[in-house]
CSV table of C-alpha atoms and ligand atoms in Angstrom, one decimal:
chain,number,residue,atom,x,y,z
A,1,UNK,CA,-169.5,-10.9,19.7
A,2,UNK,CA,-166.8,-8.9,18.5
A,3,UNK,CA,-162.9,-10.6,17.4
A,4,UNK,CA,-160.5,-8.3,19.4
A,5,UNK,CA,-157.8,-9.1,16.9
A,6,UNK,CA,-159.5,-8.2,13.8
A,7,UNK,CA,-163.1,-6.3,14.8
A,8,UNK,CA,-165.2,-8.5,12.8
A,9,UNK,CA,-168.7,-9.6,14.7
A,10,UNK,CA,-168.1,-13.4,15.1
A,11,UNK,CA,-171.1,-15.9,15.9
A,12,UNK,CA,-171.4,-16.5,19.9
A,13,UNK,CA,-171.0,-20.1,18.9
A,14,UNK,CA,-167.4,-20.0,17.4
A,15,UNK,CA,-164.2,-20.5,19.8
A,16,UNK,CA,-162.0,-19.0,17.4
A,17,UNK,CA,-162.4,-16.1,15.0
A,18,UNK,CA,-163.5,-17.4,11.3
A,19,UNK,CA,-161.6,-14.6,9.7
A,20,UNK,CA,-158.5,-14.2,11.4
A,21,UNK,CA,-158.4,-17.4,14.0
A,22,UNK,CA,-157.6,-15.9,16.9
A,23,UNK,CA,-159.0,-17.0,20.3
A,24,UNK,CA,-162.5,-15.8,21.3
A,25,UNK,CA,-163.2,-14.6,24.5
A,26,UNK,CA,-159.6,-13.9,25.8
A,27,UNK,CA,-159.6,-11.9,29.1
A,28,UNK,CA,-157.3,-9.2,30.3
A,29,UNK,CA,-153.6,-9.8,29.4
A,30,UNK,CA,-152.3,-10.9,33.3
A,31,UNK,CA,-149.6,-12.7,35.1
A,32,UNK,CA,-152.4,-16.0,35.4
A,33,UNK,CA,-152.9,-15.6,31.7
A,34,UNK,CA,-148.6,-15.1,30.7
A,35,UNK,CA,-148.1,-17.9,32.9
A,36,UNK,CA,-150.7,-20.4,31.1
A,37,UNK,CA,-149.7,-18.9,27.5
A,38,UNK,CA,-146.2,-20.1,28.8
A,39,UNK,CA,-147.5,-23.8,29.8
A,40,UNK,CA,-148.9,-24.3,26.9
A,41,UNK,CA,-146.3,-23.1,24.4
A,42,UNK,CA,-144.5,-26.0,26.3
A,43,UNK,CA,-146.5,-29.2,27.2
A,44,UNK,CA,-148.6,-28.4,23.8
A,45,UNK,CA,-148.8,-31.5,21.9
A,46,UNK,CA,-149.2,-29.7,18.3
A,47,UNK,CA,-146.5,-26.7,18.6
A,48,UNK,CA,-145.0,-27.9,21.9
A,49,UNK,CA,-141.5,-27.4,22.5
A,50,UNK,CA,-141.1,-30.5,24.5
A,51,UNK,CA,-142.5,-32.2,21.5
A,52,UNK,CA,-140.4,-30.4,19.3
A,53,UNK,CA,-136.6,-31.4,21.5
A,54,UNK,CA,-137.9,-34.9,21.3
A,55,UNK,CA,-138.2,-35.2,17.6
A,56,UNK,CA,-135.2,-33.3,16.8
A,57,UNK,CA,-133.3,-35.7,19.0
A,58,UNK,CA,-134.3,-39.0,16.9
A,59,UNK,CA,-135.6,-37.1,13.5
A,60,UNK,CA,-133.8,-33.9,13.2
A,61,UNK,CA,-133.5,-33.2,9.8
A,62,UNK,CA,-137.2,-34.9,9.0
A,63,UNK,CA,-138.7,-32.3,11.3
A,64,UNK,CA,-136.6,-28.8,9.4
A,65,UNK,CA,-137.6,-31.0,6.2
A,66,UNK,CA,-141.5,-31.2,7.2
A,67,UNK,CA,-141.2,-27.7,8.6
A,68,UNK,CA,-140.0,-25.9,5.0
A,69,UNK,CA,-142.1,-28.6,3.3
A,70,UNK,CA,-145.3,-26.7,4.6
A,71,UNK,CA,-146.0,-28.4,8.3
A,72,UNK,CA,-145.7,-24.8,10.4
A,73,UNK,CA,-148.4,-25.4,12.7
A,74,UNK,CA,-146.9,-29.0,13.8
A,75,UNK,CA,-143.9,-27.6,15.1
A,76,UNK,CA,-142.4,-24.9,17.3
A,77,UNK,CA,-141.2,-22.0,15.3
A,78,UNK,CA,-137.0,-22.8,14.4
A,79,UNK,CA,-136.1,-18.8,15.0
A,80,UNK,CA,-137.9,-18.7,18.6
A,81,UNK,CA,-136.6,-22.3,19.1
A,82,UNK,CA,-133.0,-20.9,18.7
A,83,UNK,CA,-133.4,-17.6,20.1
A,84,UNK,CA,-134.5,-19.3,23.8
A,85,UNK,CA,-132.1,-22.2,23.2
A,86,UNK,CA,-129.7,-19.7,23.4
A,87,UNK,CA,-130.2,-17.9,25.8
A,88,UNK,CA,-131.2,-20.4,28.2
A,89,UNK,CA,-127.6,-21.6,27.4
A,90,UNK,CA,-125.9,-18.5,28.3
A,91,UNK,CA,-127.2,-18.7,32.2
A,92,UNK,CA,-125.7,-22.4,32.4
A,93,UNK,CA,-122.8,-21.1,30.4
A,94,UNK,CA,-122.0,-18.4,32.7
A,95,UNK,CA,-122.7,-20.4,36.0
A,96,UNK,CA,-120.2,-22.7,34.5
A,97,UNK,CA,-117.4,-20.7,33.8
A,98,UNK,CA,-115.8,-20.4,37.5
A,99,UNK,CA,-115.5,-24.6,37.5
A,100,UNK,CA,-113.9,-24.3,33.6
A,101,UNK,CA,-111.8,-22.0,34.3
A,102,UNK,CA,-110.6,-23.7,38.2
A,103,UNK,CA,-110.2,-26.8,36.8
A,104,UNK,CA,-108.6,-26.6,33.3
A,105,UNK,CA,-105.2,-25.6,34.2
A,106,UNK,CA,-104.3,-22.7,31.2
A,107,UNK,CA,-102.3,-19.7,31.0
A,108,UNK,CA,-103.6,-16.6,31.8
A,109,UNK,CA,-103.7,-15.4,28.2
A,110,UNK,CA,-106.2,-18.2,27.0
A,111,UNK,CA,-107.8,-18.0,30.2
A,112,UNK,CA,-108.9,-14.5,29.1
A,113,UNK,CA,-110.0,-15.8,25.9
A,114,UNK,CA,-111.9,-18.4,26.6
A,115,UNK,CA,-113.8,-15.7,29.6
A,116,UNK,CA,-114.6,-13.7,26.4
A,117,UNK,CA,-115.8,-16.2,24.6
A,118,UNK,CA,-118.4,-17.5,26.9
A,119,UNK,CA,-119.5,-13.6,27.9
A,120,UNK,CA,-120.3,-13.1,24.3
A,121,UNK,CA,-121.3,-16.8,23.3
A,122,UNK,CA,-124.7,-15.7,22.7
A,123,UNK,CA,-123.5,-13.2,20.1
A,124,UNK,CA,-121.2,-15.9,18.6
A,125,UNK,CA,-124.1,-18.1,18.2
A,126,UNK,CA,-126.1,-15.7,16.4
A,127,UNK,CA,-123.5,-14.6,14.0
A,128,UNK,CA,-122.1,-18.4,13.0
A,129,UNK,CA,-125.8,-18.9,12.4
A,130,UNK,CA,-126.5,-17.5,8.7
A,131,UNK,CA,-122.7,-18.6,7.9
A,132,UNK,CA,-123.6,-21.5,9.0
A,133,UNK,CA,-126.8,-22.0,7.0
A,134,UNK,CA,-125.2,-20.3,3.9
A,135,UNK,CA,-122.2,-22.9,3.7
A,136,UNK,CA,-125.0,-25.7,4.0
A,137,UNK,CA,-126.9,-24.2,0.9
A,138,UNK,CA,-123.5,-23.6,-1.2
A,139,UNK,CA,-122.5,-27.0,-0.8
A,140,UNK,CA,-126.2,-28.7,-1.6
A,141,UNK,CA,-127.1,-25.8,-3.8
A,142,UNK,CA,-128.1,-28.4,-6.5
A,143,UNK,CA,-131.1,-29.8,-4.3
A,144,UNK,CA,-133.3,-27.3,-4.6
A,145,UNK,CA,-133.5,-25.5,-1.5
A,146,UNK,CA,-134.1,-21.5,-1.4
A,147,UNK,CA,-131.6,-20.2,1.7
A,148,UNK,CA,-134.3,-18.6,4.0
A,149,UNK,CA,-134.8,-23.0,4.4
A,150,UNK,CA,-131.3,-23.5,5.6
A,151,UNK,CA,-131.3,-21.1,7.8
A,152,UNK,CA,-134.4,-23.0,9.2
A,153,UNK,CA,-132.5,-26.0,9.4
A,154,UNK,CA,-129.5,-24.6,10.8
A,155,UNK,CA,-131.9,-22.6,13.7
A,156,UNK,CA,-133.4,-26.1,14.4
A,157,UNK,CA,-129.8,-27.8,14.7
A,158,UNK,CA,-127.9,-24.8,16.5
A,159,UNK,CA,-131.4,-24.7,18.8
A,160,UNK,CA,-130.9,-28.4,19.9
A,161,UNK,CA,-127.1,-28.1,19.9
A,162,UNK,CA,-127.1,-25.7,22.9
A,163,UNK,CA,-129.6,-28.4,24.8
A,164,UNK,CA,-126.5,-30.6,24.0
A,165,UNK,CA,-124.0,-28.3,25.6
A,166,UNK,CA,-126.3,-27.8,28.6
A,167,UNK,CA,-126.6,-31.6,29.1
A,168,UNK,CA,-122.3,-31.5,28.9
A,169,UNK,CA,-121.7,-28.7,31.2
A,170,UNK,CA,-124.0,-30.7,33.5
A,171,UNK,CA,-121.7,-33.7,33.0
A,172,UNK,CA,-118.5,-31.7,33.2
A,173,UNK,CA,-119.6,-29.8,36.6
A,174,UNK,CA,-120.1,-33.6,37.6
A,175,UNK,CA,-117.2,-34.8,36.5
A,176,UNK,CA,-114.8,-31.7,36.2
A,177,UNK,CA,-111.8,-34.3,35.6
A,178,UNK,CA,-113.3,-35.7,32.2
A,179,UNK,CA,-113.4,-32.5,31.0
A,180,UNK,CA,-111.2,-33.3,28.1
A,181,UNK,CA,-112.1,-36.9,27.1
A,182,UNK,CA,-115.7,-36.1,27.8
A,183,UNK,CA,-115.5,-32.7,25.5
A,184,UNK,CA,-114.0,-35.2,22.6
A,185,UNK,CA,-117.1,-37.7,22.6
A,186,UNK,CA,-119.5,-35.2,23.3
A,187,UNK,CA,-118.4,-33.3,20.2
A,188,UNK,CA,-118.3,-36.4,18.1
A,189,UNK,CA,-121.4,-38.0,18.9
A,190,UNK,CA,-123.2,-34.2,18.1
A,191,UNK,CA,-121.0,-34.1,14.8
A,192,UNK,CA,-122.6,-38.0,14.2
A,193,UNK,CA,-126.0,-36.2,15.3
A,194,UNK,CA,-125.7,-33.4,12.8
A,195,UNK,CA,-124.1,-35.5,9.9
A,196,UNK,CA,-127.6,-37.6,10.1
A,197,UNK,CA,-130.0,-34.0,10.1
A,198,UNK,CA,-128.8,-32.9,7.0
A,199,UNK,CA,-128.3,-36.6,5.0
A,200,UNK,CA,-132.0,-36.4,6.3
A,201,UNK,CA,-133.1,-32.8,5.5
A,202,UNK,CA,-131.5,-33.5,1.9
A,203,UNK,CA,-133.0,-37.0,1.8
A,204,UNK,CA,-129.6,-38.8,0.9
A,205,UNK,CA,-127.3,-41.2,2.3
A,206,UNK,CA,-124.5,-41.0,-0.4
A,207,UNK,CA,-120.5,-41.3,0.3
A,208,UNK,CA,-120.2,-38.0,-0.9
A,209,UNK,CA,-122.8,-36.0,0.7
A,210,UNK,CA,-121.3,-37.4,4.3
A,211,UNK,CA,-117.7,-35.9,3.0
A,212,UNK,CA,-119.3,-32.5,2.3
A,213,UNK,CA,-120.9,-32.6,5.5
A,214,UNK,CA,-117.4,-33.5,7.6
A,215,UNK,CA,-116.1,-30.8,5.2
A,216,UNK,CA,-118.7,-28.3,6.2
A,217,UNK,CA,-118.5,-29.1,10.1
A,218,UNK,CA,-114.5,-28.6,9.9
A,219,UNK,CA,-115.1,-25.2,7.9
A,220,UNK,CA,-117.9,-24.1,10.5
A,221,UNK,CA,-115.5,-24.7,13.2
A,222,UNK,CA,-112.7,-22.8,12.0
A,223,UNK,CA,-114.4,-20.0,11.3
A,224,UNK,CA,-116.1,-19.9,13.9
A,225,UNK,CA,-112.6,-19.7,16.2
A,226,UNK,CA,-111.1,-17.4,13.7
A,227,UNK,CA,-114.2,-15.1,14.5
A,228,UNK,CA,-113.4,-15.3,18.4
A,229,UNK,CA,-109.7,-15.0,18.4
A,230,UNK,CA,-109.9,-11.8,15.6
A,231,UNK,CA,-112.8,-9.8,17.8
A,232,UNK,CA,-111.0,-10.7,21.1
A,233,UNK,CA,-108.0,-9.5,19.5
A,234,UNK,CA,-110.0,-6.0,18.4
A,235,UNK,CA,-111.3,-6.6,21.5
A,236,UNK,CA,-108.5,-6.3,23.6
A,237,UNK,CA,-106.8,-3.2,21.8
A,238,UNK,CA,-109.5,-1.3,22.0
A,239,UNK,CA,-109.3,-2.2,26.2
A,240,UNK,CA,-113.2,-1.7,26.7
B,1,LIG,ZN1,-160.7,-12.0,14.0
């Protein structure tokens, strides 16, 4: 038998390919074969995503730390992770907007901005990302990370954040008239969430680390709104 991947005659014996380790025997790429490619990129119990959401929801920064540690083939890929995170959020984002914007009662000018921001959130998301993951390696520079592994971290965290906002739009289209105390715990108990990923990705628990991490949440969130009021600004005098 012959590897399709890598042309090398492979013993009839072997399931995968000794030389480059792909599958042997795979058929004709189909719908059947997408479909159970899909499946098991889910349900898998080695690189499973379902596996994956679980232990980032108890062990999040163990998993990024065992990721970048060398464990690559244990757990769903932190780039793709994000990437679908992300847009799977967008569709419940924009299904959500008509009952955010009926319900909260603001003027028309922040009306438009907040319109803009959820049209482009997938955008926004992308571009706080390596901010995000470069203000997390300034600040523990001194524990001997490289940055490429922040931005791991961060994809993991930003990744399992928008499962978070999906679970709270769910809430708020429940419960439309919560939306403001229900925003407030919802954002502190992720901020609690993402304190622990990093005192656990930087294996620390000390006073000080938890004050640069408020620090760095307060910093990411600011910049993150002066990004969308300055490009709606642009945005808007331009009139695209
Ligand atoms: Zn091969």
């Amino acid at each position: 038998m012959k590897c399709k991947n890598c042309n090398k005659v492979v013993g009839e014996t072997h399931s995968y390919c000794p030389h480059c380790g792909q599958k042997m025997g795979l058929g004709r790429l189909n719908f059947k074969q997408l479909l159970k490619d899909l499946w098991v990129s889910l349900t898998n119990t080695d690189q499973g995503i379902l596996r994956l959401i679980k232990h980032l929801t108890y062990r999040p920064g163990k998993v990024a730390r065992e990721y970048v540690s060398g464990r690559r083939k244990s757990y769903f890929n932190p780039f793709n992770y994000l990437l679908l995170t992300v847009a799977i959020a967008l569709y419940f984002i924009l299904q959500f907007e008509t009952v955010a914007l009926d319900y909260s009662k603001i003027e028309p000018d922040n009306k438009e901005l907040l319109q803009f921001a959820f049209k482009y959130f997938n955008i926004f998301i992308l571009l706080m990302w390596p901010i995000h993951g470069s203000l997390i390696w300034l600040f523990f520079r001194r524990r001997q990370t490289n940055y490429v592994e922040n931005l791991a971290l961060t994809a993991y965290l930003s990744g399992q954040t928008m499962l978070y906002y999906i679970l709270a739009l769910a809430l708020f289209t429940i419960f439309p008239s919560l939306l403001g105390p229900l925003g407030t715990i919802i954002g502190l108990l992720i901020s609690i969430w993402y304190t622990i990923a990093i005192l656990q990705f930087y294996q620390t628990k000390s006073f000080w680390s938890i004050l640069k991490i408020v620090f760095i949440i307060t910093l990411t969130n600011i910049i993150s709104q002066g990004i969308i009021y300055s490009t709606f600004h642009i945005y808007r005098t331009l009139d695209i």
